[in-house]
Amino acid sequence: METDRDDLYSAIVKLKASIEELNQKGRERMLEAFEKINRKFNDVYTKLFSGGSAKLELVDSDDPLEAGLEMLVSPPGKRLQSISLLSGGEHALTALSLIFAVFLVNPSPLCVLDEVDAPLDDANVTRFCGLLDELTKITKTKFIIITHHALTMSRMHRLYGILSLIHI
């Protein structure tokens, strides 16, 4: 029984060491990815807003694996503020900036966006569509956009429409 206990204790020690090693590598990879995404976030934000600045911060913990994420943005002519203080359109463009920043760091072959242009005015839809054009060239990602916005539809390469009517 002592041999079994020693084996069990040894296995526990090895397991804890392995978990700590995985956590350490995870922290390193997380911080590396965070820095890349943070740089791209500012780049994309600046393009979508035609100026300003944006940054990401890890909050609520010193451990990046347990930390939360805060987006601090400064639209052109405004001071640095949390995303929660932005208008609906600014909020949507900021969220899109983060999504596209992640795509630029780790592109995917396909992306589906559902009504992301709904809170945007025509000027911002034009910026959004311009950014989509750039992203398709840079990443080779195929974007499927679900929208009711006529301006967005006019900028797409292909349109598919389905209309269902139910008569009662």
Short mmCIF file of C-alpha atoms in Angstrom, two decimals, residues 6-161:
data_model
loop_
_atom_site.label_atom_id
_atom_site.label_comp_id
_atom_site.label_asym_id
_atom_site.label_seq_id
_atom_site.Cartn_x
_atom_site.Cartn_y
_atom_site.Cartn_z
CA ASP A 6 4.02 6.77 -3.36
CA ASP A 7 3.00 6.11 -6.98
CA LEU A 8 -0.17 8.10 -6.50
CA TYR A 9 1.71 10.97 -4.87
CA SER A 10 4.28 10.95 -7.70
CA ALA A 11 1.48 11.04 -10.27
CA ILE A 12 -0.14 14.00 -8.50
CA VAL A 13 3.16 15.91 -8.46
CA LYS A 14 3.71 15.20 -12.18
CA LEU A 15 0.15 16.22 -13.00
CA LYS A 16 0.49 19.51 -11.10
CA ALA A 17 3.81 20.23 -12.84
CA SER A 18 2.23 19.51 -16.23
CA ILE A 19 -0.73 21.77 -15.48
CA GLU A 20 1.59 24.58 -14.41
CA GLU A 21 3.68 24.14 -17.58
CA LEU A 22 0.54 24.25 -19.74
CA ASN A 23 -0.71 27.34 -17.91
CA GLN A 24 2.65 29.07 -18.39
CA LYS A 25 2.68 28.31 -22.12
CA GLY A 26 -0.96 29.41 -22.31
CA ARG A 27 -0.11 32.72 -20.64
CA GLU A 28 2.76 33.31 -23.06
CA ARG A 29 0.62 32.50 -26.10
CA MET A 30 -2.27 34.58 -24.75
CA LEU A 31 -0.06 37.63 -24.22
CA GLU A 32 1.54 37.22 -27.65
CA ALA A 33 -1.86 36.98 -29.35
CA PHE A 34 -3.21 39.85 -27.23
CA GLU A 35 -0.40 42.17 -28.35
CA LYS A 36 -0.94 41.31 -32.03
CA ILE A 37 -4.70 41.77 -31.78
CA ASN A 38 -4.28 45.02 -29.84
CA ARG A 39 -2.11 46.49 -32.63
CA LYS A 40 -4.54 45.34 -35.35
CA PHE A 41 -7.49 46.62 -33.30
CA ASN A 42 -6.03 50.12 -33.34
CA ASP A 43 -5.27 49.88 -37.08
CA VAL A 44 -8.77 48.70 -38.01
CA TYR A 45 -10.44 51.17 -35.64
CA THR A 46 -8.47 54.04 -37.14
CA LYS A 47 -9.55 52.99 -40.65
CA LEU A 48 -13.22 52.61 -39.76
CA PHE A 49 -13.36 55.91 -37.89
CA SER A 50 -11.01 57.81 -40.24
CA GLY A 51 -8.85 58.65 -37.23
CA GLY A 52 -8.92 58.30 -33.48
CA SER A 53 -7.29 55.51 -31.54
CA ALA A 54 -8.21 52.33 -29.73
CA LYS A 55 -6.57 49.92 -27.35
CA LEU A 56 -7.37 46.79 -25.41
CA GLU A 57 -6.52 46.27 -21.76
CA LEU A 58 -6.58 43.17 -19.61
CA VAL A 59 -8.43 43.96 -16.38
CA ASP A 60 -9.44 42.41 -13.05
CA SER A 61 -6.48 40.04 -12.78
CA ASP A 62 -2.72 39.92 -13.19
CA ASP A 63 -3.11 36.47 -14.74
CA PRO A 64 -3.94 36.89 -18.45
CA LEU A 65 -5.79 33.56 -18.43
CA GLU A 66 -8.27 34.91 -15.89
CA ALA A 67 -8.37 38.60 -16.85
CA GLY A 68 -11.28 40.42 -18.43
CA LEU A 69 -11.02 42.63 -21.50
CA GLU A 70 -11.68 46.36 -21.64
CA MET A 71 -11.85 48.31 -24.91
CA LEU A 72 -10.74 51.92 -24.58
CA VAL A 73 -11.41 54.05 -27.63
CA SER A 74 -11.06 57.61 -28.73
CA PRO A 75 -13.17 58.52 -31.77
CA PRO A 76 -11.79 61.48 -33.73
CA GLY A 77 -12.20 64.64 -31.67
CA LYS A 78 -13.21 62.81 -28.48
CA ARG A 79 -11.30 61.77 -25.38
CA LEU A 80 -10.35 58.20 -24.48
CA GLN A 81 -13.38 56.36 -23.07
CA SER A 82 -14.86 52.95 -22.47
CA ILE A 83 -16.90 51.40 -25.27
CA SER A 84 -19.99 51.51 -23.06
CA LEU A 85 -20.08 55.33 -23.42
CA LEU A 86 -20.32 55.30 -27.23
CA SER A 87 -23.36 55.79 -29.46
CA GLY A 88 -24.98 52.78 -31.11
CA GLY A 89 -23.15 53.26 -34.41
CA GLU A 90 -19.80 53.89 -32.70
CA HIS A 91 -20.40 50.84 -30.53
CA ALA A 92 -21.06 48.67 -33.60
CA LEU A 93 -18.00 49.94 -35.48
CA THR A 94 -15.80 49.39 -32.43
CA ALA A 95 -17.05 45.81 -32.04
CA LEU A 96 -16.45 45.22 -35.75
CA SER A 97 -12.93 46.60 -35.33
CA LEU A 98 -12.22 43.95 -32.72
CA ILE A 99 -13.75 41.15 -34.80
CA PHE A 100 -11.73 42.15 -37.84
CA ALA A 101 -8.54 42.58 -35.77
CA VAL A 102 -8.87 38.97 -34.67
CA PHE A 103 -9.45 37.97 -38.30
CA LEU A 104 -6.30 39.76 -39.39
CA VAL A 105 -4.24 37.95 -36.75
CA ASN A 106 -5.83 34.56 -37.42
CA PRO A 107 -7.76 34.59 -40.71
CA SER A 108 -10.57 32.15 -41.31
CA PRO A 109 -11.71 31.01 -44.75
CA LEU A 110 -15.33 31.94 -44.01
CA CYS A 111 -17.08 34.57 -41.90
CA VAL A 112 -20.82 35.08 -41.47
CA LEU A 113 -21.97 38.51 -40.32
CA ASP A 114 -25.65 38.93 -39.50
CA GLU A 115 -27.11 42.46 -39.59
CA VAL A 116 -23.90 44.05 -38.30
CA ASP A 117 -24.62 47.11 -40.41
CA ALA A 118 -28.10 47.71 -38.94
CA PRO A 119 -27.07 50.47 -36.46
CA LEU A 120 -24.82 52.21 -39.01
CA ASP A 121 -25.62 55.29 -41.07
CA ASP A 122 -24.76 55.43 -44.79
CA ALA A 123 -21.30 56.96 -44.25
CA ASN A 124 -20.35 54.22 -41.79
CA VAL A 125 -21.81 51.50 -44.03
CA THR A 126 -19.56 52.80 -46.81
CA ARG A 127 -16.53 52.56 -44.49
CA PHE A 128 -17.60 49.08 -43.37
CA CYS A 129 -17.95 47.85 -46.96
CA GLY A 130 -14.59 49.37 -47.88
CA LEU A 131 -12.97 47.53 -45.02
CA LEU A 132 -14.63 44.28 -46.13
CA ASP A 133 -13.12 44.78 -49.59
CA GLU A 134 -9.66 45.24 -48.05
CA LEU A 135 -10.06 42.23 -45.78
CA THR A 136 -11.08 39.90 -48.60
CA LYS A 137 -7.93 40.88 -50.49
CA ILE A 138 -5.63 40.54 -47.48
CA THR A 139 -7.04 37.38 -45.88
CA LYS A 140 -8.85 35.59 -48.75
CA THR A 141 -11.79 35.22 -46.36
CA LYS A 142 -15.22 34.80 -47.93
CA PHE A 143 -17.75 36.96 -46.12
CA ILE A 144 -21.43 36.07 -46.03
CA ILE A 145 -23.34 39.18 -45.07
CA ILE A 146 -26.95 38.96 -43.95
CA THR A 147 -28.40 42.44 -44.33
CA HIS A 148 -31.41 44.56 -45.18
CA HIS A 149 -29.31 47.64 -45.88
CA ALA A 150 -29.55 48.62 -49.56
CA LEU A 151 -26.11 50.26 -49.58
CA THR A 152 -24.46 47.12 -48.24
CA MET A 153 -26.28 44.99 -50.80
CA SER A 154 -25.16 47.29 -53.60
CA ARG A 155 -21.50 46.73 -52.66
CA MET A 156 -21.60 42.92 -52.55
CA HIS A 157 -20.26 40.74 -55.35
CA ARG A 158 -23.22 38.34 -55.29
CA LEU A 159 -26.72 38.63 -53.92
CA TYR A 160 -28.95 35.80 -52.82
CA GLY A 161 -32.43 36.56 -51.60
#
